[in-house]
PDB file of C-alpha atoms in Angstrom:
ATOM      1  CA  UNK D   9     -12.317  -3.360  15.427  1.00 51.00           C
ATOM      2  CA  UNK D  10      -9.162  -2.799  13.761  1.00 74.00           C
ATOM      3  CA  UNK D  11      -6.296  -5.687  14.323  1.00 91.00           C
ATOM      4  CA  UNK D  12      -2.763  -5.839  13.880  1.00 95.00           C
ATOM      5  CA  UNK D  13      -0.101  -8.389  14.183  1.00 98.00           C
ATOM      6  CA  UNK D  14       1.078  -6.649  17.734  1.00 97.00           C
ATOM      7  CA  UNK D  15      -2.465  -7.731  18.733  1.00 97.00           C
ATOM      8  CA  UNK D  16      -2.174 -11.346  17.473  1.00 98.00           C
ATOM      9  CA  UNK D  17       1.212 -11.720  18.862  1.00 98.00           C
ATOM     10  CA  UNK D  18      -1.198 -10.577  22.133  1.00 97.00           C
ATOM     11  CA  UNK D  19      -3.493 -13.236  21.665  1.00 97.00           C
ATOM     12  CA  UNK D  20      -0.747 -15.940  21.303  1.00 98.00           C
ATOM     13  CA  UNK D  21       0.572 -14.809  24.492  1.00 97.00           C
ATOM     14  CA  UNK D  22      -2.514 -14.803  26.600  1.00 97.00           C
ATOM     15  CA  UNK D  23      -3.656 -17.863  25.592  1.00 97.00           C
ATOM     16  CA  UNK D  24      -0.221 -19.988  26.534  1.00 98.00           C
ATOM     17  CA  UNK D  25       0.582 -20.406  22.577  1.00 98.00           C
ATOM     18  CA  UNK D  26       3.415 -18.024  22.908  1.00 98.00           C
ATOM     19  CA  UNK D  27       6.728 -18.603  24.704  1.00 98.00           C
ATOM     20  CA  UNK D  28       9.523 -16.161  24.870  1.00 97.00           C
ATOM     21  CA  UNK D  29      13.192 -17.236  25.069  1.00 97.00           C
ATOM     22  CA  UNK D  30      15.074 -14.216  26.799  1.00 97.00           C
ATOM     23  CA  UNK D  31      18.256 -16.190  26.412  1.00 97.00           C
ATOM     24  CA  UNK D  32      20.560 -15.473  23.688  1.00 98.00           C
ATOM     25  CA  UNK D  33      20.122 -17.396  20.442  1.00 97.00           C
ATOM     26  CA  UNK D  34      22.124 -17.329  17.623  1.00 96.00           C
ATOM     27  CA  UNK D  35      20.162 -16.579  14.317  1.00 95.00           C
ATOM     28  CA  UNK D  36      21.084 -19.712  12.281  1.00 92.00           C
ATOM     29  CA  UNK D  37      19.473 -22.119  14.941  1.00 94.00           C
ATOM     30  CA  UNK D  38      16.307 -20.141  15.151  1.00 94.00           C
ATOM     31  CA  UNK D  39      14.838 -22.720  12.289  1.00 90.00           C
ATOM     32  CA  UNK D  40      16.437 -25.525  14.192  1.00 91.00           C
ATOM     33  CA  UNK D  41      14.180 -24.409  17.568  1.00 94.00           C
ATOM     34  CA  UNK D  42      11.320 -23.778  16.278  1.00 93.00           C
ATOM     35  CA  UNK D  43      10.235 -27.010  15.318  1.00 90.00           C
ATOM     36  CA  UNK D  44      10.457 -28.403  18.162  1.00 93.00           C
ATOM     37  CA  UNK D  45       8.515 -26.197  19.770  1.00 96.00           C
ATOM     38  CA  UNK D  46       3.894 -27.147  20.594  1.00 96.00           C
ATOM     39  CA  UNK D  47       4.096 -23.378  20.829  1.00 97.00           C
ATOM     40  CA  UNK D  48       5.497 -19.945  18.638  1.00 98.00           C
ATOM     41  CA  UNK D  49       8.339 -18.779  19.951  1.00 98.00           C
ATOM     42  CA  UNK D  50       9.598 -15.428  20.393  1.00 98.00           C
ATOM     43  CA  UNK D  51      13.388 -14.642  20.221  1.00 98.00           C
ATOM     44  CA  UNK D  52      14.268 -11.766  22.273  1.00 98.00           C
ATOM     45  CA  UNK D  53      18.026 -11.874  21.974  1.00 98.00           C
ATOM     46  CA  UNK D  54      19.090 -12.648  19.109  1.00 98.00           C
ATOM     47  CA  UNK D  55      23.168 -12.282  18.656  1.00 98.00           C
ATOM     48  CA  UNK D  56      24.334  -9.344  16.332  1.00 97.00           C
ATOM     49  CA  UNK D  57      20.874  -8.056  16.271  1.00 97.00           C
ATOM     50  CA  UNK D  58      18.617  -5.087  17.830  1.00 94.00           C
ATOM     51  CA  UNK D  59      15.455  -6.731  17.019  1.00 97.00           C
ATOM     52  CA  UNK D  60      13.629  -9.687  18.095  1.00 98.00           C
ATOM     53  CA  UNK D  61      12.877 -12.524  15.820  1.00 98.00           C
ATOM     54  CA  UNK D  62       8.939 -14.866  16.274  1.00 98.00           C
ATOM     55  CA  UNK D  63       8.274 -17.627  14.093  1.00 97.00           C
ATOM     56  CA  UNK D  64       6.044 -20.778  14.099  1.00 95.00           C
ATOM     57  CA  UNK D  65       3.052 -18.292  14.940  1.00 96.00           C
ATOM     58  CA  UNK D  66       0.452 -20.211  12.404  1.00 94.00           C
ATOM     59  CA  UNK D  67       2.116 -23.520  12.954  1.00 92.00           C
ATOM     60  CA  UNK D  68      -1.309 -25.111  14.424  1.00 95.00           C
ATOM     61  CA  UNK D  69      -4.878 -25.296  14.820  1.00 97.00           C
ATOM     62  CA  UNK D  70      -5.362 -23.586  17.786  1.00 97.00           C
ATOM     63  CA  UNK D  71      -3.129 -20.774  16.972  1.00 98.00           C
ATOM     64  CA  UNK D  72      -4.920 -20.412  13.525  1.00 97.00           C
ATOM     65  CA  UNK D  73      -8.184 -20.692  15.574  1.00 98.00           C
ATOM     66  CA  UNK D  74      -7.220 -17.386  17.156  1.00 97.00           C
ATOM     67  CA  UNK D  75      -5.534 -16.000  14.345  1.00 97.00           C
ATOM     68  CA  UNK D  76      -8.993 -15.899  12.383  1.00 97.00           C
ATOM     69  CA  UNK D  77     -10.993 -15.307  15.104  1.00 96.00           C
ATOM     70  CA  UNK D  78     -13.533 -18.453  15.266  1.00 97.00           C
ATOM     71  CA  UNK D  79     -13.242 -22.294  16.294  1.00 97.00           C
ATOM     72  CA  UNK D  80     -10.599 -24.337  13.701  1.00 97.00           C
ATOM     73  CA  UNK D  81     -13.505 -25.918  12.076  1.00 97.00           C
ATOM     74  CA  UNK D  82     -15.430 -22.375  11.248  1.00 98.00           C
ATOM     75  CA  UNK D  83     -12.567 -21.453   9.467  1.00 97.00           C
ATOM     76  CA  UNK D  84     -13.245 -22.537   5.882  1.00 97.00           C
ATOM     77  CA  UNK D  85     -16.845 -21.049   6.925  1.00 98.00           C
ATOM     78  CA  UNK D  86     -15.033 -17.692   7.449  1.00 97.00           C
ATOM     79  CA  UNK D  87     -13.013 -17.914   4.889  1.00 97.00           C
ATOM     80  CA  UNK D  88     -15.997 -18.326   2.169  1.00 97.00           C
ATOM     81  CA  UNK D  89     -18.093 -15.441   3.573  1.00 97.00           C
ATOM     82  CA  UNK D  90     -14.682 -12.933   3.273  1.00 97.00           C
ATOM     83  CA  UNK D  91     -15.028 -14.260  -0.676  1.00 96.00           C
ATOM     84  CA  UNK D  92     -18.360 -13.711  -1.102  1.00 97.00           C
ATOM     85  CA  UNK D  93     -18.181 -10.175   0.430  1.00 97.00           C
ATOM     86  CA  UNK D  94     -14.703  -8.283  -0.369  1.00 97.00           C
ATOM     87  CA  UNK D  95     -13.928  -5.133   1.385  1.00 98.00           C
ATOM     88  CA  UNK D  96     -11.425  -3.137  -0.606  1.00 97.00           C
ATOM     89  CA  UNK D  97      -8.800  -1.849   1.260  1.00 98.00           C
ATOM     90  CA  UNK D  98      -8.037   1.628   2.003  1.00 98.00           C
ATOM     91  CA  UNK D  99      -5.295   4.542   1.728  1.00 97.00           C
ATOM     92  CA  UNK D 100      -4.807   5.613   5.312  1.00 96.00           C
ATOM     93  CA  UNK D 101      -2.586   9.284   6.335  1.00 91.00           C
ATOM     94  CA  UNK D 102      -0.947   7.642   9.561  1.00 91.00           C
ATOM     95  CA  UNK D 103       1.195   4.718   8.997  1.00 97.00           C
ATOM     96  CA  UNK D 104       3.167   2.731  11.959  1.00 97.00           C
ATOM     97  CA  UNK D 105       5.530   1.110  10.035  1.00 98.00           C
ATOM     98  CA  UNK D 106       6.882   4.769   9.041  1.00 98.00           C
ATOM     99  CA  UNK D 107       8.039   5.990  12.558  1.00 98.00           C
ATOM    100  CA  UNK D 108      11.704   4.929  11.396  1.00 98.00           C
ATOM    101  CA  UNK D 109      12.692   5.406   7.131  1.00 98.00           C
ATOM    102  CA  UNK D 110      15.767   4.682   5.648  1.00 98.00           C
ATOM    103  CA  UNK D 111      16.293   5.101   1.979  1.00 98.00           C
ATOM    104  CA  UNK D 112      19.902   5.231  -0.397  1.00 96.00           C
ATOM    105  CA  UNK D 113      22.704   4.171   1.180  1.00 96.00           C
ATOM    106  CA  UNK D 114      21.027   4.257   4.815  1.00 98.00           C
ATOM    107  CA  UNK D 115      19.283   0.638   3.293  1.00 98.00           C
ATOM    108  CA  UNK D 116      21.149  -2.228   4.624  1.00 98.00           C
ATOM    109  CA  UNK D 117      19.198  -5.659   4.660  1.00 98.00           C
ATOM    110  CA  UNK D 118      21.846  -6.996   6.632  1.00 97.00           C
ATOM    111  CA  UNK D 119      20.574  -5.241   9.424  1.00 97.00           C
ATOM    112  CA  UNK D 120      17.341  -7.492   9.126  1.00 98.00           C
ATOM    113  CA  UNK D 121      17.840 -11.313  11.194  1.00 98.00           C
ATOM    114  CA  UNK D 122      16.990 -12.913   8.397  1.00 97.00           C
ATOM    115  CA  UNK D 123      17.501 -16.817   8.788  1.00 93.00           C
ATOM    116  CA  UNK D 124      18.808 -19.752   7.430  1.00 91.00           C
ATOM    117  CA  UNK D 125      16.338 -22.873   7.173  1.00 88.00           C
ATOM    118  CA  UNK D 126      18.427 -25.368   6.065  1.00 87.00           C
ATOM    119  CA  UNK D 127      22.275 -26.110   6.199  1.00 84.00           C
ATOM    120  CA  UNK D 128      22.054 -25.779   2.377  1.00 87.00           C
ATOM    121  CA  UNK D 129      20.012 -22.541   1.537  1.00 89.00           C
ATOM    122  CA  UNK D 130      21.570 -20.532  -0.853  1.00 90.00           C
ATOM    123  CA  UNK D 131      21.124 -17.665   1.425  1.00 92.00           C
ATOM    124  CA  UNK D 132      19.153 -16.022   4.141  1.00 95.00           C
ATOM    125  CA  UNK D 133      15.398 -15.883   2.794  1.00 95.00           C
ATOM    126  CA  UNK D 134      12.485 -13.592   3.490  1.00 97.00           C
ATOM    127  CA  UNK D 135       9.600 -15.732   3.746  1.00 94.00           C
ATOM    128  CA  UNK D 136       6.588 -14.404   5.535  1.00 93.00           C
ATOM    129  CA  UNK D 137       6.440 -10.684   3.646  1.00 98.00           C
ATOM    130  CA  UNK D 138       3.154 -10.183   1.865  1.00 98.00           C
ATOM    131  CA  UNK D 139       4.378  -8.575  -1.630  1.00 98.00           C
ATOM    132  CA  UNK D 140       2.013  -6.067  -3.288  1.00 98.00           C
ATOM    133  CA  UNK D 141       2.678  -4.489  -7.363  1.00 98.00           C
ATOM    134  CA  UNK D 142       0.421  -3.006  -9.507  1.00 97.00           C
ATOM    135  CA  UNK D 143      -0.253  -3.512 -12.921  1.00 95.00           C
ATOM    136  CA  UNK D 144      -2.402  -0.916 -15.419  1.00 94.00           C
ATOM    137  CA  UNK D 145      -4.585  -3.168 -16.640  1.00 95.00           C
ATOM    138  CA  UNK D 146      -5.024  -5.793 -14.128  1.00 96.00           C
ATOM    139  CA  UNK D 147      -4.580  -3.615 -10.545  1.00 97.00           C
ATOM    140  CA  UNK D 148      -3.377  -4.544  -7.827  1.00 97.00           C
ATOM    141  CA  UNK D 149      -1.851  -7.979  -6.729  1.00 97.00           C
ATOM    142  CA  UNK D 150      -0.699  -9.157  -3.583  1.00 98.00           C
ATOM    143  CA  UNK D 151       1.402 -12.986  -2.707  1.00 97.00           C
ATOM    144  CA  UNK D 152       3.843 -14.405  -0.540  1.00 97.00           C
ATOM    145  CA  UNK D 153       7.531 -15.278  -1.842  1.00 96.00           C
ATOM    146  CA  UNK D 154      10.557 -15.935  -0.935  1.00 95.00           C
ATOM    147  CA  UNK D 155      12.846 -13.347  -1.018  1.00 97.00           C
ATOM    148  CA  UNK D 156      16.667 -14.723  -0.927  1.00 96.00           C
ATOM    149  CA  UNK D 157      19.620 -11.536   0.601  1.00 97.00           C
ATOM    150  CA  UNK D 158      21.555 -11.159  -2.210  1.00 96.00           C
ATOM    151  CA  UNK D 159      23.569  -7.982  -1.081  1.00 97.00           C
ATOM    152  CA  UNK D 160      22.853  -4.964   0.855  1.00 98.00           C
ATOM    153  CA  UNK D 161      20.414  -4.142  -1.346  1.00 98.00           C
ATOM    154  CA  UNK D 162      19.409  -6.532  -3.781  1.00 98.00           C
ATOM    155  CA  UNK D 163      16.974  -9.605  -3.460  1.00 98.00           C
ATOM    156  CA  UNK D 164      16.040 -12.083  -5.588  1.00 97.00           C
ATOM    157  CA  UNK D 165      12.275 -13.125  -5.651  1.00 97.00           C
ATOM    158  CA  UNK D 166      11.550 -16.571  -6.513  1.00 96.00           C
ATOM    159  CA  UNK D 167       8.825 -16.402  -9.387  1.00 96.00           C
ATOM    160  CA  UNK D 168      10.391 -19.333 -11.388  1.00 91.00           C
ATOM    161  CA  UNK D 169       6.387 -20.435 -11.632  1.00 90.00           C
ATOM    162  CA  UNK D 170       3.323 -19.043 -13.064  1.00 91.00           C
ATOM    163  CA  UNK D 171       1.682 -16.690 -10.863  1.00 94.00           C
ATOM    164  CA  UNK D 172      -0.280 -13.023 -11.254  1.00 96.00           C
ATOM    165  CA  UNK D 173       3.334 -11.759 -10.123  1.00 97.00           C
ATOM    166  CA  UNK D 174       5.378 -13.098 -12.609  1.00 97.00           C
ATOM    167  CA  UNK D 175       2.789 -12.324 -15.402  1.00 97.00           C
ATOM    168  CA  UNK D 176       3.192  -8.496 -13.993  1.00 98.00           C
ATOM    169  CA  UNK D 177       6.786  -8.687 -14.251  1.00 98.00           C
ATOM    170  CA  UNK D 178       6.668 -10.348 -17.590  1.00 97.00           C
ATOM    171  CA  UNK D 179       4.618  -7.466 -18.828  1.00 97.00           C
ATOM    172  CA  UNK D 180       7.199  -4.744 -17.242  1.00 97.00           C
ATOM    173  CA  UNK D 181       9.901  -6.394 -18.922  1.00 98.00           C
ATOM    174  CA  UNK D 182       8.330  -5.721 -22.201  1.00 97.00           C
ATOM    175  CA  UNK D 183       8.558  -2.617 -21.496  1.00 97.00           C
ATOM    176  CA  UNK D 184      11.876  -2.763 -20.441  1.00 97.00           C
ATOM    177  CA  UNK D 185      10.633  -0.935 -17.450  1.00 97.00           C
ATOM    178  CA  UNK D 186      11.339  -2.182 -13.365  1.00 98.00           C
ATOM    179  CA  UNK D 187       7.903  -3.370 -11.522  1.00 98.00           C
ATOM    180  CA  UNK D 188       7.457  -1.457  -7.787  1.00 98.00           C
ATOM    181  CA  UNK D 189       6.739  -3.497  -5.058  1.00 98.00           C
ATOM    182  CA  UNK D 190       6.081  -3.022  -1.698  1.00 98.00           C
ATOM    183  CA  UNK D 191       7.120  -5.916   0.809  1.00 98.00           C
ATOM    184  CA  UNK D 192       5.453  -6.038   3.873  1.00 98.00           C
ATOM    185  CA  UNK D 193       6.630  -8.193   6.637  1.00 98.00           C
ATOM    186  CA  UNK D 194       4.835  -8.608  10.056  1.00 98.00           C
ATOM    187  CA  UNK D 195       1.198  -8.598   8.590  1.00 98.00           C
ATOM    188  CA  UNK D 196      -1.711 -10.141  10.786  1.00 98.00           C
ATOM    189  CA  UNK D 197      -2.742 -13.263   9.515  1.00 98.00           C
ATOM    190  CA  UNK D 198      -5.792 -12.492   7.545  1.00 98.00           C
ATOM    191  CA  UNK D 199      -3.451 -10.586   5.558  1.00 98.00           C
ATOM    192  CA  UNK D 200      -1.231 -13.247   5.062  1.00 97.00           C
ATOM    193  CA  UNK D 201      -4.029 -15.770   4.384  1.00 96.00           C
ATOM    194  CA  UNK D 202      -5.413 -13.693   1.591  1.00 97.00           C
ATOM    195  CA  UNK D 203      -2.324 -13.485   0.111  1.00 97.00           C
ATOM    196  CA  UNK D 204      -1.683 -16.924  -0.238  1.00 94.00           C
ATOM    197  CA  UNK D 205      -4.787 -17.136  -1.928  1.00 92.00           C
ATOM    198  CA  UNK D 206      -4.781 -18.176  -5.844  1.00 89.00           C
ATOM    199  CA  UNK D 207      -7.033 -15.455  -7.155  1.00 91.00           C
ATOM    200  CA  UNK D 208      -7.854 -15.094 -10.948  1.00 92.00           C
ATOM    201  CA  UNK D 209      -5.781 -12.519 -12.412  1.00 92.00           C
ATOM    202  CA  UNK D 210      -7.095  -9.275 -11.528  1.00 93.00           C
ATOM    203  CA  UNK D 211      -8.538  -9.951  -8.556  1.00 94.00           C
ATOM    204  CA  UNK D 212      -7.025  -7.646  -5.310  1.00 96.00           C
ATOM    205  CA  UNK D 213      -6.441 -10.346  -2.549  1.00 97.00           C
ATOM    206  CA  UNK D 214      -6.291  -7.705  -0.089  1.00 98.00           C
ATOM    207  CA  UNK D 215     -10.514  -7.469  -0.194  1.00 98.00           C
ATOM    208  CA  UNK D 216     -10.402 -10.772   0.785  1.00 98.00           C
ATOM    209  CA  UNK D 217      -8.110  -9.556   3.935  1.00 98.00           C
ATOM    210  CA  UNK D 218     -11.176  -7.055   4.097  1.00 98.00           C
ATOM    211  CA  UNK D 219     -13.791  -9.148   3.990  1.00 98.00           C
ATOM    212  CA  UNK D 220     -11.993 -11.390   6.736  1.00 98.00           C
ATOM    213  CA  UNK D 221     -11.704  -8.041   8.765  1.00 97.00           C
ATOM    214  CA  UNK D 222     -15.031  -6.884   8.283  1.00 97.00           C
ATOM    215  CA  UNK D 223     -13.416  -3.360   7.663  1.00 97.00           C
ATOM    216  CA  UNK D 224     -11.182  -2.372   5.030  1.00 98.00           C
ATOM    217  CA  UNK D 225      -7.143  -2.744   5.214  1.00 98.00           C
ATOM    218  CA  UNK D 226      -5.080   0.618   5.952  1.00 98.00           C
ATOM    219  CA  UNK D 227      -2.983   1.188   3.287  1.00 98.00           C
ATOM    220  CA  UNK D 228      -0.343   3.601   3.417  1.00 98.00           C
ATOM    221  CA  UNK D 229       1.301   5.528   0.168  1.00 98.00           C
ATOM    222  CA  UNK D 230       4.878   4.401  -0.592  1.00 98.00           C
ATOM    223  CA  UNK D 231       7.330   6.866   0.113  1.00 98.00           C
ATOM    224  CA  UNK D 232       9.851   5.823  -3.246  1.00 98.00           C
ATOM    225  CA  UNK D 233       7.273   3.753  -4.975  1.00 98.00           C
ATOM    226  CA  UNK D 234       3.938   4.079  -6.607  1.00 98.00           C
ATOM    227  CA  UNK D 235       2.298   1.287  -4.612  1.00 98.00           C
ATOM    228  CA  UNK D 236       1.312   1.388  -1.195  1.00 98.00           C
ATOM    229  CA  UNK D 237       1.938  -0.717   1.811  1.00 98.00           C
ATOM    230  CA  UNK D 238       0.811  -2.533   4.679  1.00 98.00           C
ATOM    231  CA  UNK D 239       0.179   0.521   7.098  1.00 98.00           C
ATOM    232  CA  UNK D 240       0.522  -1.273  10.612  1.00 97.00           C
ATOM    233  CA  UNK D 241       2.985  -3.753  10.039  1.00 98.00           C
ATOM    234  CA  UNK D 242       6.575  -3.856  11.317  1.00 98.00           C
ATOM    235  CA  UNK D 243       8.942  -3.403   8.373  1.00 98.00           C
ATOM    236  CA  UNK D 244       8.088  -2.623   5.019  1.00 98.00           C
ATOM    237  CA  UNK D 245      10.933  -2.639   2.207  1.00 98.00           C
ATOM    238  CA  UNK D 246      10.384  -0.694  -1.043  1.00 98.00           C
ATOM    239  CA  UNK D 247      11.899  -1.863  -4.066  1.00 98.00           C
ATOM    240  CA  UNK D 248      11.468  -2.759  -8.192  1.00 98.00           C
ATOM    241  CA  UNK D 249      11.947  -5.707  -9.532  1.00 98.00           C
ATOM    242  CA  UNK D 250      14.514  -4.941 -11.870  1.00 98.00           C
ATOM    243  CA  UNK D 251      13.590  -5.731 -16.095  1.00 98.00           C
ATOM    244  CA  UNK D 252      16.657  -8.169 -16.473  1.00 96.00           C
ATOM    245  CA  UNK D 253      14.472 -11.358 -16.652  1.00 96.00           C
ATOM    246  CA  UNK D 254      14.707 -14.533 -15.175  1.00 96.00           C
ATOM    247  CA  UNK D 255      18.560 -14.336 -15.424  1.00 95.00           C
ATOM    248  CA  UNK D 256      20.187 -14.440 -12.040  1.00 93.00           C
ATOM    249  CA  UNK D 257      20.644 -18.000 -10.480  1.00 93.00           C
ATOM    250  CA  UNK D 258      18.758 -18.328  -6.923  1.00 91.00           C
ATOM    251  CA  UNK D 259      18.823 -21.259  -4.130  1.00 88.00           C
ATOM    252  CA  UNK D 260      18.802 -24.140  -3.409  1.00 89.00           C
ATOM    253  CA  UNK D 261      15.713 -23.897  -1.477  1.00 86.00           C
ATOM    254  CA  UNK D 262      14.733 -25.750   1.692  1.00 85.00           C
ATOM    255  CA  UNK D 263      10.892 -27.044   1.107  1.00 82.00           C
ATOM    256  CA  UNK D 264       8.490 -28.051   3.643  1.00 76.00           C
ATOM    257  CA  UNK D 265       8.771 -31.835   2.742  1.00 79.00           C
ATOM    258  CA  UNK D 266      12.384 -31.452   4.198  1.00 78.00           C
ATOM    259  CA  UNK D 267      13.598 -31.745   0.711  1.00 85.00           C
ATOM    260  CA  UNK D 268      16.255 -29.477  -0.969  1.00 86.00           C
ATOM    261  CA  UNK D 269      15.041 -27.356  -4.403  1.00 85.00           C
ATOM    262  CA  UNK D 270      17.954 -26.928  -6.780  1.00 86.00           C
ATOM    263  CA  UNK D 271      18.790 -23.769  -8.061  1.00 92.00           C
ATOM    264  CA  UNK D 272      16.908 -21.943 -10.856  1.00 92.00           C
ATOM    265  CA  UNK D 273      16.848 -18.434 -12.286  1.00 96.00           C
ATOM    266  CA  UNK D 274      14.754 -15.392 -10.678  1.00 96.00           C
ATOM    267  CA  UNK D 275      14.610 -11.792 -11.152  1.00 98.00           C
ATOM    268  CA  UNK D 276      16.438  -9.375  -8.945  1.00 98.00           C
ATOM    269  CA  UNK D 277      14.723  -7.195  -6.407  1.00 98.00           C
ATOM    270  CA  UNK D 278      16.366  -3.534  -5.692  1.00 98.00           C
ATOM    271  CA  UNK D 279      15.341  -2.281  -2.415  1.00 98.00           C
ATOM    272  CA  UNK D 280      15.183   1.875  -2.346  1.00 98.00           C
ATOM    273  CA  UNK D 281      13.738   1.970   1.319  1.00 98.00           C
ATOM    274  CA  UNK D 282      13.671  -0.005   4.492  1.00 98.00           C
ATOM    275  CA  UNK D 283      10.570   1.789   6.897  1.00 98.00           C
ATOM    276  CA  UNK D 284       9.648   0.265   9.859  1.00 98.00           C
ATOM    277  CA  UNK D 285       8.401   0.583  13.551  1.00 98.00           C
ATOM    278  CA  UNK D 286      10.583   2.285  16.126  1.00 97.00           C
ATOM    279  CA  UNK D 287      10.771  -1.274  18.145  1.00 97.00           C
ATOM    280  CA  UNK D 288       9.978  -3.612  15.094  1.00 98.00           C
ATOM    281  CA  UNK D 289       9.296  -7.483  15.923  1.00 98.00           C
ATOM    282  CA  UNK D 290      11.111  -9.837  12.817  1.00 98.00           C
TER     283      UNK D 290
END
């Protein structure tokens, strides 16, 4: 049976690993909160913004026990068989995530509650999109970056190290040509697992979101760009990373270890269209 991340969100709920704050939150202490937290949390008011904002969804065992579907310790078990047995994913006609499009100047990332992690980010970062490009020779790819708001429309993607992503951009660049990307953000967790993965260049990640499934992923065709999307999740944003090189300075970077990464030099990312649910979750 077909799952989304509306149906994990779901999940979370009915099993007490989801708590909704109704009260109004300002965006730049959402990563402040949610630490704090045993449970996700879901922002429904969040100040100078029309959608709500979850986070800390795959912040522990249990909820990654529910997120994959089996006990915490079956989850490596899992995570072999989807391996072993791909299932590519799939080009689908109907596509949530395009109930609302804007493209040109109707693309405003602003609009987006992006947060702040740390009192010294560089910027507001995009952080849990699963990014998907195609190459000619090697197919397609798909990873998880971070994604700093440079302007209304313009990104930077942080692929300072190696990675199948970078070596796709490298190879548009000597072509002086832009690399399409889609960027999908609210993906269920098998996508987002996959995506993490390390896969030898050439490998699609996205079977192993399949093979986790037990069904192929729905797919759906970009409407500005030549690579497809994440049919069911909440936003997608459609841009090319531009051929300028690793020229434009980006961070510093909150990491995990509650230590600050300096700034460093990424590509730029131009969005060309923002689709997304009619009542998209951030």
């Amino acid at each position: 049976m077909a799952v989304s991340f509306r149906d994990f969100l779901k999940k979370c709920r009915e099993h007490g690993e989801l708590v909704e704050i109704s009260k109004p939150v300002d965006l730049r202490n959402i990563a402040a909160l949610v630490p704090q937290s045993e449970k996700a949390l879901l922002f429904t008011q969040v100040k100078g913004y029309s959608m709500p904002v979850v986070s800390g969804l795959l912040q522990s065992r249990n909820r990654l026990s529910l997120a994959m579907g089996v006990p915490y310790g079956r989850i490596e078990e899992k995570l072999r068989g989807a391996m072993e047995h791909p299932v590519k994913p799939k080009l689908v006609k109907r596509a949530p995530v395009k109930e609302v499009i804007h493209t040109k100047n109707q693309v405003d990332l602003y609009r987006l509650p992006v947060p702040i992690f740390s009192t010294m980010d560089g910027g507001p970062m995009i952080t849990g999109a699963v990014v998907i490009a195609e190459d000619p020779e090697y197919g397609m790819n798909a990873g998880m970056y971070r994604l700093m708001l440079k302007e209304k429309n313009i990104t930077g993607i942080d692929i300072v190290t190696p990675n199948n992503l970078r070596r796709y951009a490298e190879r548009a660049l000597q072509g002086k040509k832009p690399l399409p990307v889609s960027i999908s953000i609210g993906a269920h967790p098998y996508e987002m697992v996959a995506a993490t993965f390390k896969a030898a260049l050439g490998t699609n990640e996205l079977a192993y979101a399949g093979g986790l499934r037990g069904e192929p992923l729905a797919l759906a065709t970009g409407e500005t760009i030549p690579v497809p999307c994440i049919a069911d999740a909440e936003i997608v944003l459609e841009g090319e990373i531009l051929p300028e090189g690793w020229s434009q300075p980006e961070g510093p970077f909150c990491e995990f270890n509650r230590l600050m990464g300096g700034v460093h030099y990424n590509p730029r990312v131009r969005i060309k269209a923002v689709l997304q649910r009619r009542d998209p979750v951030y």
